[in-house]
PDB file of C-alpha atoms and ligand atoms in Angstrom:
ATOM      1  CA  MET A   5      95.958  77.965  98.911  1.00  0.00           C
ATOM      2  CA  GLN A   6      97.334  74.661 100.429  1.00  0.00           C
ATOM      3  CA  GLN A   7      95.896  73.641 103.733  1.00  0.00           C
ATOM      4  CA  ILE A   8      98.032  71.508 106.139  1.00  0.00           C
ATOM      5  CA  THR A   9      96.152  68.251 106.755  1.00  0.00           C
ATOM      6  CA  GLY A  10      97.528  65.595 109.114  1.00  0.00           C
ATOM      7  CA  SER A  11     101.230  66.013 109.897  1.00  0.00           C
ATOM      8  CA  PRO A  12     103.142  66.101 106.745  1.00  0.00           C
ATOM      9  CA  ASP A  13     106.933  65.485 106.941  1.00  0.00           C
ATOM     10  CA  ALA A  14     109.601  68.063 106.162  1.00  0.00           C
ATOM     11  CA  GLY A  15     109.969  66.916 102.544  1.00  0.00           C
ATOM     12  CA  THR A  16     106.281  67.361 101.967  1.00  0.00           C
ATOM     13  CA  LEU A  17     106.234  70.771 103.609  1.00  0.00           C
ATOM     14  CA  ALA A  18     109.249  71.927 101.601  1.00  0.00           C
ATOM     15  CA  ARG A  19     107.261  71.024  98.424  1.00  0.00           C
ATOM     16  CA  MET A  20     104.248  72.983  99.679  1.00  0.00           C
ATOM     17  CA  ILE A  21     106.291  76.182 100.089  1.00  0.00           C
ATOM     18  CA  ASP A  22     105.935  78.828  97.259  1.00  0.00           C
ATOM     19  CA  LYS A  23     109.532  79.960  96.829  1.00  0.00           C
ATOM     20  CA  LYS A  24     108.470  83.199  95.195  1.00  0.00           C
ATOM     21  CA  ARG A  25     106.446  84.239  98.344  1.00  0.00           C
ATOM     22  CA  LEU A  26     108.837  83.449 101.122  1.00  0.00           C
ATOM     23  CA  PRO A  27     108.856  85.691 104.220  1.00  0.00           C
ATOM     24  CA  VAL A  28     111.924  87.945 103.851  1.00  0.00           C
ATOM     25  CA  HIS A  29     112.203  88.381 107.628  1.00  0.00           C
ATOM     26  CA  ILE A  30     111.248  85.887 110.230  1.00  0.00           C
ATOM     27  CA  ALA A  31     111.241  86.818 114.008  1.00  0.00           C
ATOM     28  CA  ILE A  32     111.088  84.103 116.749  1.00  0.00           C
ATOM     29  CA  ILE A  33     110.365  84.372 120.468  1.00  0.00           C
ATOM     30  CA  MET A  34     112.387  81.362 121.571  1.00  0.00           C
ATOM     31  CA  ASP A  35     110.362  80.410 124.611  1.00  0.00           C
ATOM     32  CA  GLY A  36     109.853  77.250 126.563  1.00  0.00           C
ATOM     33  CA  ASN A  37     113.428  76.198 127.396  1.00  0.00           C
ATOM     34  CA  GLY A  38     112.817  76.119 131.211  1.00  0.00           C
ATOM     35  CA  ARG A  39     109.673  74.032 130.766  1.00  0.00           C
ATOM     36  CA  TRP A  40     111.449  71.686 128.301  1.00  0.00           C
ATOM     37  CA  ALA A  41     114.121  71.013 130.957  1.00  0.00           C
ATOM     38  CA  LYS A  42     111.672  70.684 133.791  1.00  0.00           C
ATOM     39  CA  LEU A  43     109.628  68.079 131.858  1.00  0.00           C
ATOM     40  CA  ARG A  44     112.805  65.957 131.609  1.00  0.00           C
ATOM     41  CA  GLY A  45     113.828  66.392 135.301  1.00  0.00           C
ATOM     42  CA  LEU A  46     116.763  68.541 134.092  1.00  0.00           C
ATOM     43  CA  PRO A  47     117.991  71.836 135.442  1.00  0.00           C
ATOM     44  CA  ARG A  48     116.720  74.926 133.625  1.00  0.00           C
ATOM     45  CA  GLU A  49     120.236  75.543 132.303  1.00  0.00           C
ATOM     46  CA  ALA A  50     120.126  72.328 130.291  1.00  0.00           C
ATOM     47  CA  GLY A  51     117.111  73.820 128.487  1.00  0.00           C
ATOM     48  CA  TYR A  52     119.173  76.788 127.419  1.00  0.00           C
ATOM     49  CA  GLU A  53     121.963  74.551 126.076  1.00  0.00           C
ATOM     50  CA  ALA A  54     119.521  72.625 124.113  1.00  0.00           C
ATOM     51  CA  GLY A  55     118.047  75.915 122.980  1.00  0.00           C
ATOM     52  CA  VAL A  56     121.344  76.942 121.495  1.00  0.00           C
ATOM     53  CA  GLU A  57     121.502  73.707 119.527  1.00  0.00           C
ATOM     54  CA  THR A  58     118.025  74.394 118.154  1.00  0.00           C
ATOM     55  CA  LEU A  59     119.040  77.937 117.078  1.00  0.00           C
ATOM     56  CA  HIS A  60     122.113  76.553 115.304  1.00  0.00           C
ATOM     57  CA  LYS A  61     119.874  74.191 113.355  1.00  0.00           C
ATOM     58  CA  ILE A  62     117.207  76.867 112.638  1.00  0.00           C
ATOM     59  CA  VAL A  63     119.898  79.162 111.281  1.00  0.00           C
ATOM     60  CA  GLU A  64     121.056  76.484 108.936  1.00  0.00           C
ATOM     61  CA  SER A  65     117.449  75.891 107.749  1.00  0.00           C
ATOM     62  CA  CYS A  66     116.993  79.623 107.055  1.00  0.00           C
ATOM     63  CA  VAL A  67     120.164  79.594 105.016  1.00  0.00           C
ATOM     64  CA  LYS A  68     118.958  76.474 103.223  1.00  0.00           C
ATOM     65  CA  PHE A  69     115.541  77.883 102.434  1.00  0.00           C
ATOM     66  CA  ASP A  70     116.885  81.289 101.449  1.00  0.00           C
ATOM     67  CA  ILE A  71     115.341  83.339 104.283  1.00  0.00           C
ATOM     68  CA  LYS A  72     117.236  86.690 104.294  1.00  0.00           C
ATOM     69  CA  ILE A  73     116.641  87.918 107.915  1.00  0.00           C
ATOM     70  CA  LEU A  74     116.123  85.957 111.201  1.00  0.00           C
ATOM     71  CA  THR A  75     115.575  87.887 114.395  1.00  0.00           C
ATOM     72  CA  VAL A  76     115.488  85.924 117.562  1.00  0.00           C
ATOM     73  CA  TYR A  77     114.661  86.940 121.121  1.00  0.00           C
ATOM     74  CA  ALA A  78     117.250  85.486 123.586  1.00  0.00           C
ATOM     75  CA  PHE A  79     117.172  87.843 126.593  1.00  0.00           C
ATOM     76  CA  SER A  80     114.674  90.545 127.449  1.00  0.00           C
ATOM     77  CA  THR A  81     115.071  93.701 129.483  1.00  0.00           C
ATOM     78  CA  GLU A  82     112.657  92.003 131.887  1.00  0.00           C
ATOM     79  CA  ASN A  83     114.763  88.773 132.173  1.00  0.00           C
ATOM     80  CA  TRP A  84     117.169  90.570 134.491  1.00  0.00           C
ATOM     81  CA  ASN A  85     114.484  89.885 137.143  1.00  0.00           C
ATOM     82  CA  ARG A  86     115.311  86.150 137.167  1.00  0.00           C
ATOM     83  CA  PRO A  87     117.581  84.703 139.763  1.00  0.00           C
ATOM     84  CA  ARG A  88     121.147  85.889 139.679  1.00  0.00           C
ATOM     85  CA  ASP A  89     122.579  82.464 138.746  1.00  0.00           C
ATOM     86  CA  VAL A  90     120.232  82.097 135.860  1.00  0.00           C
ATOM     87  CA  VAL A  91     121.094  85.530 134.507  1.00  0.00           C
ATOM     88  CA  GLY A  92     124.832  84.761 134.947  1.00  0.00           C
ATOM     89  CA  PHE A  93     124.408  81.450 133.073  1.00  0.00           C
ATOM     90  CA  LEU A  94     122.740  83.144 130.108  1.00  0.00           C
ATOM     91  CA  LEU A  95     125.389  85.915 129.872  1.00  0.00           C
ATOM     92  CA  GLN A  96     128.097  83.194 129.992  1.00  0.00           C
ATOM     93  CA  LEU A  97     126.172  81.052 127.427  1.00  0.00           C
ATOM     94  CA  LEU A  98     126.134  83.991 124.951  1.00  0.00           C
ATOM     95  CA  GLU A  99     129.989  84.320 125.257  1.00  0.00           C
ATOM     96  CA  ASP A 100     130.686  80.656 125.055  1.00  0.00           C
ATOM     97  CA  THR A 101     128.390  80.188 122.062  1.00  0.00           C
ATOM     98  CA  PHE A 102     129.929  83.203 120.232  1.00  0.00           C
ATOM     99  CA  SER A 103     133.524  81.828 120.996  1.00  0.00           C
ATOM    100  CA  ARG A 104     132.474  78.395 119.608  1.00  0.00           C
ATOM    101  CA  GLU A 105     130.284  79.297 116.723  1.00  0.00           C
ATOM    102  CA  VAL A 106     131.000  82.680 115.168  1.00  0.00           C
ATOM    103  CA  GLN A 107     133.687  81.309 112.845  1.00  0.00           C
ATOM    104  CA  GLN A 108     131.303  78.702 111.437  1.00  0.00           C
ATOM    105  CA  LEU A 109     128.537  81.358 111.026  1.00  0.00           C
ATOM    106  CA  HIS A 110     130.979  83.562 109.281  1.00  0.00           C
ATOM    107  CA  GLU A 111     131.897  80.768 106.866  1.00  0.00           C
ATOM    108  CA  ALA A 112     128.266  80.100 106.087  1.00  0.00           C
ATOM    109  CA  GLY A 113     127.766  83.812 105.165  1.00  0.00           C
ATOM    110  CA  VAL A 114     125.845  84.840 108.108  1.00  0.00           C
ATOM    111  CA  ARG A 115     125.943  88.375 109.425  1.00  0.00           C
ATOM    112  CA  VAL A 116     125.457  88.567 113.221  1.00  0.00           C
ATOM    113  CA  LYS A 117     123.897  91.684 114.840  1.00  0.00           C
ATOM    114  CA  ILE A 118     122.893  92.157 118.503  1.00  0.00           C
ATOM    115  CA  LEU A 119     119.798  94.153 119.211  1.00  0.00           C
ATOM    116  CA  GLY A 120     119.292  95.706 122.627  1.00  0.00           C
ATOM    117  CA  ARG A 121     120.978  98.056 125.046  1.00  0.00           C
ATOM    118  CA  ARG A 122     124.707  97.333 124.985  1.00  0.00           C
ATOM    119  CA  ALA A 123     125.481  99.639 127.959  1.00  0.00           C
ATOM    120  CA  GLY A 124     123.683  97.315 130.315  1.00  0.00           C
ATOM    121  CA  LEU A 125     125.846  94.323 129.459  1.00  0.00           C
ATOM    122  CA  PRO A 126     129.170  93.321 131.061  1.00  0.00           C
ATOM    123  CA  ALA A 127     132.274  94.487 129.309  1.00  0.00           C
ATOM    124  CA  SER A 128     133.321  90.872 128.393  1.00  0.00           C
ATOM    125  CA  THR A 129     129.989  90.255 126.790  1.00  0.00           C
ATOM    126  CA  ARG A 130     130.236  93.487 124.784  1.00  0.00           C
ATOM    127  CA  GLU A 131     133.664  92.535 123.528  1.00  0.00           C
ATOM    128  CA  HIS A 132     132.343  89.148 122.291  1.00  0.00           C
ATOM    129  CA  ILE A 133     129.458  90.891 120.552  1.00  0.00           C
ATOM    130  CA  GLU A 134     131.613  93.554 118.949  1.00  0.00           C
ATOM    131  CA  LYS A 135     134.082  90.988 117.686  1.00  0.00           C
ATOM    132  CA  ALA A 136     131.356  88.868 116.146  1.00  0.00           C
ATOM    133  CA  GLU A 137     129.740  91.809 114.509  1.00  0.00           C
ATOM    134  CA  ALA A 138     132.948  93.064 113.063  1.00  0.00           C
ATOM    135  CA  LEU A 139     134.003  89.613 111.692  1.00  0.00           C
ATOM    136  CA  THR A 140     130.595  89.074 109.964  1.00  0.00           C
ATOM    137  CA  ALA A 141     129.728  92.606 108.906  1.00  0.00           C
ATOM    138  CA  GLU A 142     130.060  91.999 105.173  1.00  0.00           C
ATOM    139  CA  ASN A 143     128.158  88.750 105.048  1.00  0.00           C
ATOM    140  CA  ARG A 144     124.953  88.800 103.039  1.00  0.00           C
ATOM    141  CA  ARG A 145     123.569  85.248 102.971  1.00  0.00           C
ATOM    142  CA  LEU A 146     121.563  85.609 106.125  1.00  0.00           C
ATOM    143  CA  LEU A 147     121.228  88.498 108.693  1.00  0.00           C
ATOM    144  CA  LEU A 148     120.914  86.985 112.143  1.00  0.00           C
ATOM    145  CA  ASN A 149     119.691  89.592 114.729  1.00  0.00           C
ATOM    146  CA  ILE A 150     119.855  88.484 118.300  1.00  0.00           C
ATOM    147  CA  GLY A 151     117.778  90.340 120.874  1.00  0.00           C
ATOM    148  CA  PHE A 152     119.889  90.408 123.994  1.00  0.00           C
ATOM    149  CA  ASN A 153     119.012  92.829 126.773  1.00  0.00           C
ATOM    150  CA  TYR A 154     116.380  93.764 124.262  1.00  0.00           C
ATOM    151  CA  GLY A 155     113.005  95.494 124.966  1.00  0.00           C
ATOM    152  CA  GLY A 156     110.729  96.981 122.393  1.00  0.00           C
ATOM    153  CA  ARG A 157     109.824  99.809 124.759  1.00  0.00           C
ATOM    154  CA  SER A 158     113.354 100.713 125.718  1.00  0.00           C
ATOM    155  CA  GLU A 159     114.246 100.638 122.033  1.00  0.00           C
ATOM    156  CA  ILE A 160     111.621 103.195 121.157  1.00  0.00           C
ATOM    157  CA  VAL A 161     112.647 105.323 124.214  1.00  0.00           C
ATOM    158  CA  ASP A 162     116.266 105.262 122.955  1.00  0.00           C
ATOM    159  CA  ALA A 163     115.189 106.265 119.452  1.00  0.00           C
ATOM    160  CA  CYS A 164     113.083 109.133 120.789  1.00  0.00           C
ATOM    161  CA  ARG A 165     116.048 110.381 122.913  1.00  0.00           C
ATOM    162  CA  GLU A 166     118.296 110.331 119.838  1.00  0.00           C
ATOM    163  CA  LEU A 167     115.756 112.250 117.785  1.00  0.00           C
ATOM    164  CA  ALA A 168     115.125 114.783 120.519  1.00  0.00           C
ATOM    165  CA  GLY A 169     118.870 115.369 120.908  1.00  0.00           C
ATOM    166  CA  LYS A 170     119.050 116.143 117.128  1.00  0.00           C
ATOM    167  CA  CYS A 171     116.211 118.581 117.469  1.00  0.00           C
ATOM    168  CA  VAL A 172     117.816 120.286 120.431  1.00  0.00           C
ATOM    169  CA  ARG A 173     121.132 120.570 118.490  1.00  0.00           C
ATOM    170  CA  GLY A 174     119.196 122.045 115.578  1.00  0.00           C
ATOM    171  CA  GLU A 175     120.053 119.177 113.340  1.00  0.00           C
ATOM    172  CA  LEU A 176     116.356 118.208 112.841  1.00  0.00           C
ATOM    173  CA  ALA A 177     112.971 119.886 112.991  1.00  0.00           C
ATOM    174  CA  PRO A 178     110.178 118.031 114.994  1.00  0.00           C
ATOM    175  CA  GLU A 179     107.895 118.159 111.994  1.00  0.00           C
ATOM    176  CA  ASP A 180     110.431 116.209 109.933  1.00  0.00           C
ATOM    177  CA  ILE A 181     110.007 113.254 112.340  1.00  0.00           C
ATOM    178  CA  ASP A 182     108.014 110.627 110.553  1.00  0.00           C
ATOM    179  CA  GLU A 183     107.512 106.813 110.736  1.00  0.00           C
ATOM    180  CA  SER A 184     110.504 106.019 108.497  1.00  0.00           C
ATOM    181  CA  LEU A 185     112.816 108.317 110.447  1.00  0.00           C
ATOM    182  CA  LEU A 186     111.740 106.739 113.715  1.00  0.00           C
ATOM    183  CA  ALA A 187     112.169 103.261 112.328  1.00  0.00           C
ATOM    184  CA  ALA A 188     115.625 104.115 111.130  1.00  0.00           C
ATOM    185  CA  HIS A 189     116.599 105.090 114.660  1.00  0.00           C
ATOM    186  CA  LEU A 190     115.525 101.606 116.134  1.00  0.00           C
ATOM    187  CA  THR A 191     118.256  99.044 116.576  1.00  0.00           C
ATOM    188  CA  THR A 192     116.761  97.273 113.561  1.00  0.00           C
ATOM    189  CA  GLY A 193     117.240 100.414 111.541  1.00  0.00           C
ATOM    190  CA  GLY A 194     117.467  99.835 107.777  1.00  0.00           C
ATOM    191  CA  CYS A 195     115.972  96.337 108.113  1.00  0.00           C
ATOM    192  CA  PRO A 196     112.515  95.494 106.711  1.00  0.00           C
ATOM    193  CA  ASP A 197     109.877  94.590 109.296  1.00  0.00           C
ATOM    194  CA  PRO A 198     109.303  90.918 110.108  1.00  0.00           C
ATOM    195  CA  ASP A 199     106.704  89.307 107.874  1.00  0.00           C
ATOM    196  CA  LEU A 200     106.299  86.316 110.290  1.00  0.00           C
ATOM    197  CA  LEU A 201     106.506  86.174 114.024  1.00  0.00           C
ATOM    198  CA  ILE A 202     106.795  82.779 115.619  1.00  0.00           C
ATOM    199  CA  ARG A 203     106.464  82.101 119.311  1.00  0.00           C
ATOM    200  CA  THR A 204     107.280  78.711 120.738  1.00  0.00           C
ATOM    201  CA  GLY A 205     106.085  77.525 124.203  1.00  0.00           C
ATOM    202  CA  GLY A 206     102.488  78.298 123.517  1.00  0.00           C
ATOM    203  CA  ASP A 207     101.880  81.715 125.173  1.00  0.00           C
ATOM    204  CA  PHE A 208      99.767  84.222 123.182  1.00  0.00           C
ATOM    205  CA  ARG A 209     101.760  87.338 124.053  1.00  0.00           C
ATOM    206  CA  ILE A 210     104.499  89.472 122.652  1.00  0.00           C
ATOM    207  CA  SER A 211     106.567  90.065 125.791  1.00  0.00           C
ATOM    208  CA  ASN A 212     108.002  93.362 124.702  1.00  0.00           C
ATOM    209  CA  PHE A 213     109.517  92.043 121.497  1.00  0.00           C
ATOM    210  CA  LEU A 214     109.762  94.309 118.364  1.00  0.00           C
ATOM    211  CA  LEU A 215     106.840  96.343 119.367  1.00  0.00           C
ATOM    212  CA  TRP A 216     107.127  98.784 116.572  1.00  0.00           C
ATOM    213  CA  GLN A 217     108.351  96.419 113.877  1.00  0.00           C
ATOM    214  CA  ILE A 218     105.570  93.810 114.109  1.00  0.00           C
ATOM    215  CA  ALA A 219     102.746  96.167 113.248  1.00  0.00           C
ATOM    216  CA  TYR A 220     101.808  93.978 110.347  1.00  0.00           C
ATOM    217  CA  ALA A 221     103.661  90.612 111.097  1.00  0.00           C
ATOM    218  CA  GLU A 222     101.726  87.481 110.718  1.00  0.00           C
ATOM    219  CA  LEU A 223     101.606  85.557 114.044  1.00  0.00           C
ATOM    220  CA  HIS A 224     102.292  81.804 114.373  1.00  0.00           C
ATOM    221  CA  ILE A 225     102.169  80.433 117.873  1.00  0.00           C
ATOM    222  CA  THR A 226     103.149  76.816 118.498  1.00  0.00           C
ATOM    223  CA  PRO A 227     102.950  74.893 121.862  1.00  0.00           C
ATOM    224  CA  THR A 228     106.225  73.219 120.887  1.00  0.00           C
ATOM    225  CA  TYR A 229     109.057  74.176 123.389  1.00  0.00           C
ATOM    226  CA  TRP A 230     111.988  75.947 121.722  1.00  0.00           C
ATOM    227  CA  PRO A 231     114.535  73.015 122.163  1.00  0.00           C
ATOM    228  CA  ASP A 232     112.074  70.793 120.379  1.00  0.00           C
ATOM    229  CA  PHE A 233     111.406  73.240 117.389  1.00  0.00           C
ATOM    230  CA  SER A 234     112.645  71.547 114.191  1.00  0.00           C
ATOM    231  CA  GLU A 235     113.075  72.409 110.572  1.00  0.00           C
ATOM    232  CA  GLU A 236     109.776  70.806 110.047  1.00  0.00           C
ATOM    233  CA  ASP A 237     108.122  73.215 112.495  1.00  0.00           C
ATOM    234  CA  LEU A 238     109.820  76.093 110.661  1.00  0.00           C
ATOM    235  CA  LEU A 239     108.366  74.909 107.328  1.00  0.00           C
ATOM    236  CA  ARG A 240     104.975  74.496 108.886  1.00  0.00           C
ATOM    237  CA  ALA A 241     105.044  78.144 110.098  1.00  0.00           C
ATOM    238  CA  ILE A 242     106.026  79.274 106.607  1.00  0.00           C
ATOM    239  CA  VAL A 243     103.276  77.244 104.933  1.00  0.00           C
ATOM    240  CA  ASP A 244     100.870  78.737 107.521  1.00  0.00           C
ATOM    241  CA  TYR A 245     102.178  82.235 106.715  1.00  0.00           C
ATOM    242  CA  GLN A 246     101.672  81.711 102.986  1.00  0.00           C
ATOM    243  CA  ASN A 247      98.004  80.698 103.676  1.00  0.00           C
ATOM    244  CA  ARG A 248      97.339  84.158 105.171  1.00  0.00           C
ATOM    245  CA  ASP A 249      95.667  86.897 103.346  1.00  0.00           C
ATOM    246  CA  ARG A 250      97.824  89.926 104.158  1.00  0.00           C
ATOM    247  CA  ARG A 251      95.542  92.882 103.604  1.00  0.00           C
ATOM    248  CA  PHE A 252      97.510  95.674 105.250  1.00  0.00           C
ATOM    249  CA  GLY A 253      94.285  97.588 106.035  1.00  0.00           C
ATOM    250  CA  LYS A 254      93.051  97.366 102.343  1.00  0.00           C
ATOM    251  CA  VAL A 255      89.895  95.426 101.265  1.00  0.00           C
TER     252      VAL A 255
HETATM  253  C1  IPE B   9     113.017  81.753 127.093  1.00  0.00           C
HETATM  254  O1  IPE B   9     112.925  80.537 127.831  1.00  0.00           O
HETATM  255  C2  IPE B   9     114.436  82.240 126.987  1.00  0.00           C
HETATM  256  C3  IPE B   9     114.811  83.243 128.049  1.00  0.00           C
HETATM  257  C4  IPE B   9     113.885  83.958 128.724  1.00  0.00           C
HETATM  258  C5  IPE B   9     116.155  83.410 128.368  1.00  0.00           C
HETATM  259  P1  IPE B   9     112.411  80.481 129.238  1.00  0.00           P
HETATM  260  O2  IPE B   9     113.517  80.533 130.256  1.00  0.00           O
HETATM  261  O3  IPE B   9     111.482  81.674 129.464  1.00  0.00           O
HETATM  262  O4  IPE B   9     111.601  79.103 129.301  1.00  0.00           O
HETATM  263  P2  IPE B   9     110.194  78.946 130.081  1.00  0.00           P
HETATM  264  O5  IPE B   9     109.254  79.914 129.476  1.00  0.00           O
HETATM  265  O6  IPE B   9     110.481  79.171 131.503  1.00  0.00           O
HETATM  266  O7  IPE B   9     109.831  77.479 129.763  1.00  0.00           O
HETATM  267  C1  IPE B  10     110.287  86.095 126.245  1.00  0.00           C
HETATM  268  O1  IPE B  10     110.165  85.067 127.097  1.00  0.00           O
HETATM  269  C2  IPE B  10     111.712  86.518 126.158  1.00  0.00           C
HETATM  270  C3  IPE B  10     112.616  85.584 125.526  1.00  0.00           C
HETATM  271  C4  IPE B  10     112.265  84.584 124.843  1.00  0.00           C
HETATM  272  C5  IPE B  10     113.970  85.938 125.602  1.00  0.00           C
HETATM  273  P1  IPE B  10     109.764  85.210 128.629  1.00  0.00           P
HETATM  274  O2  IPE B  10     109.687  83.824 129.232  1.00  0.00           O
HETATM  275  O3  IPE B  10     110.666  86.136 129.333  1.00  0.00           O
HETATM  276  O4  IPE B  10     108.341  85.849 128.531  1.00  0.00           O
HETATM  277  P2  IPE B  10     107.075  85.895 129.631  1.00  0.00           P
HETATM  278  O5  IPE B  10     107.685  86.227 130.904  1.00  0.00           O
HETATM  279  O6  IPE B  10     106.597  84.543 129.517  1.00  0.00           O
HETATM  280  O7  IPE B  10     106.107  86.902 129.056  1.00  0.00           O
HETATM  281 MG1   MG B  11     109.474  81.896 129.156  1.00  0.00          MG
END
């Protein structure tokens, strides 16, 4: 086991990582964008723009270090309760970012998937999402799941509705519903659970992210605001993850 002492640089951290025990799936709650902006006397929106830059860099780092799945939380079902102009800005930012960056993601072998309730999004946002998903569907280097209008509870409710519908139509018996079937009906269906969940911005809470899927994820919470999160911070989280004893209920 390698303890982190002092603040090693990215090169040292990269050498500390055991390539045979990498987390397959990393999830990130990208929090602290507003506070990052406020600290600099900038409008909140500047924090989101900087946050997109960070996501771009972290996606590249995941490709570089052979992480297979990255799931990020960009907009929660509760974030609709923010001021209208902030919500409008975030919807526009998703569209602009997709227009600008999807081709590059595609060329890097990244498959993009949006998790969350589609029906609640404007038609133009849905079009951008569908186009990006279709273009990148066959890519296998990295799966990038983006939670947008995502809530862990609504996701479980939607899965239950679908299962109940199948029971009513006689396609499924209630006693055939088990954990793997429910998991398959979540928007992450078919994807292994996150091994490591990172939250930036320092708050020790889950905020309705991946409630089902993080049952046994290792949690890494850093006070760093998302726009400041670097490859070095990602590597530090991976080293921290590799120092954990994952018992899964066993002795
Ligand atoms: C998280 O950043 C991203 C979204 C919710 C869109 P915040 O906007 O919550 O940033 P803070 O927590 O206010 O700093
Ligand atoms: C969680 O951040 C949601 C996203 C990062 C998209 P919030 O800022 O919405 O979470 P709370 O309100 O601090 O719990
Ligand atoms: Mg926040």
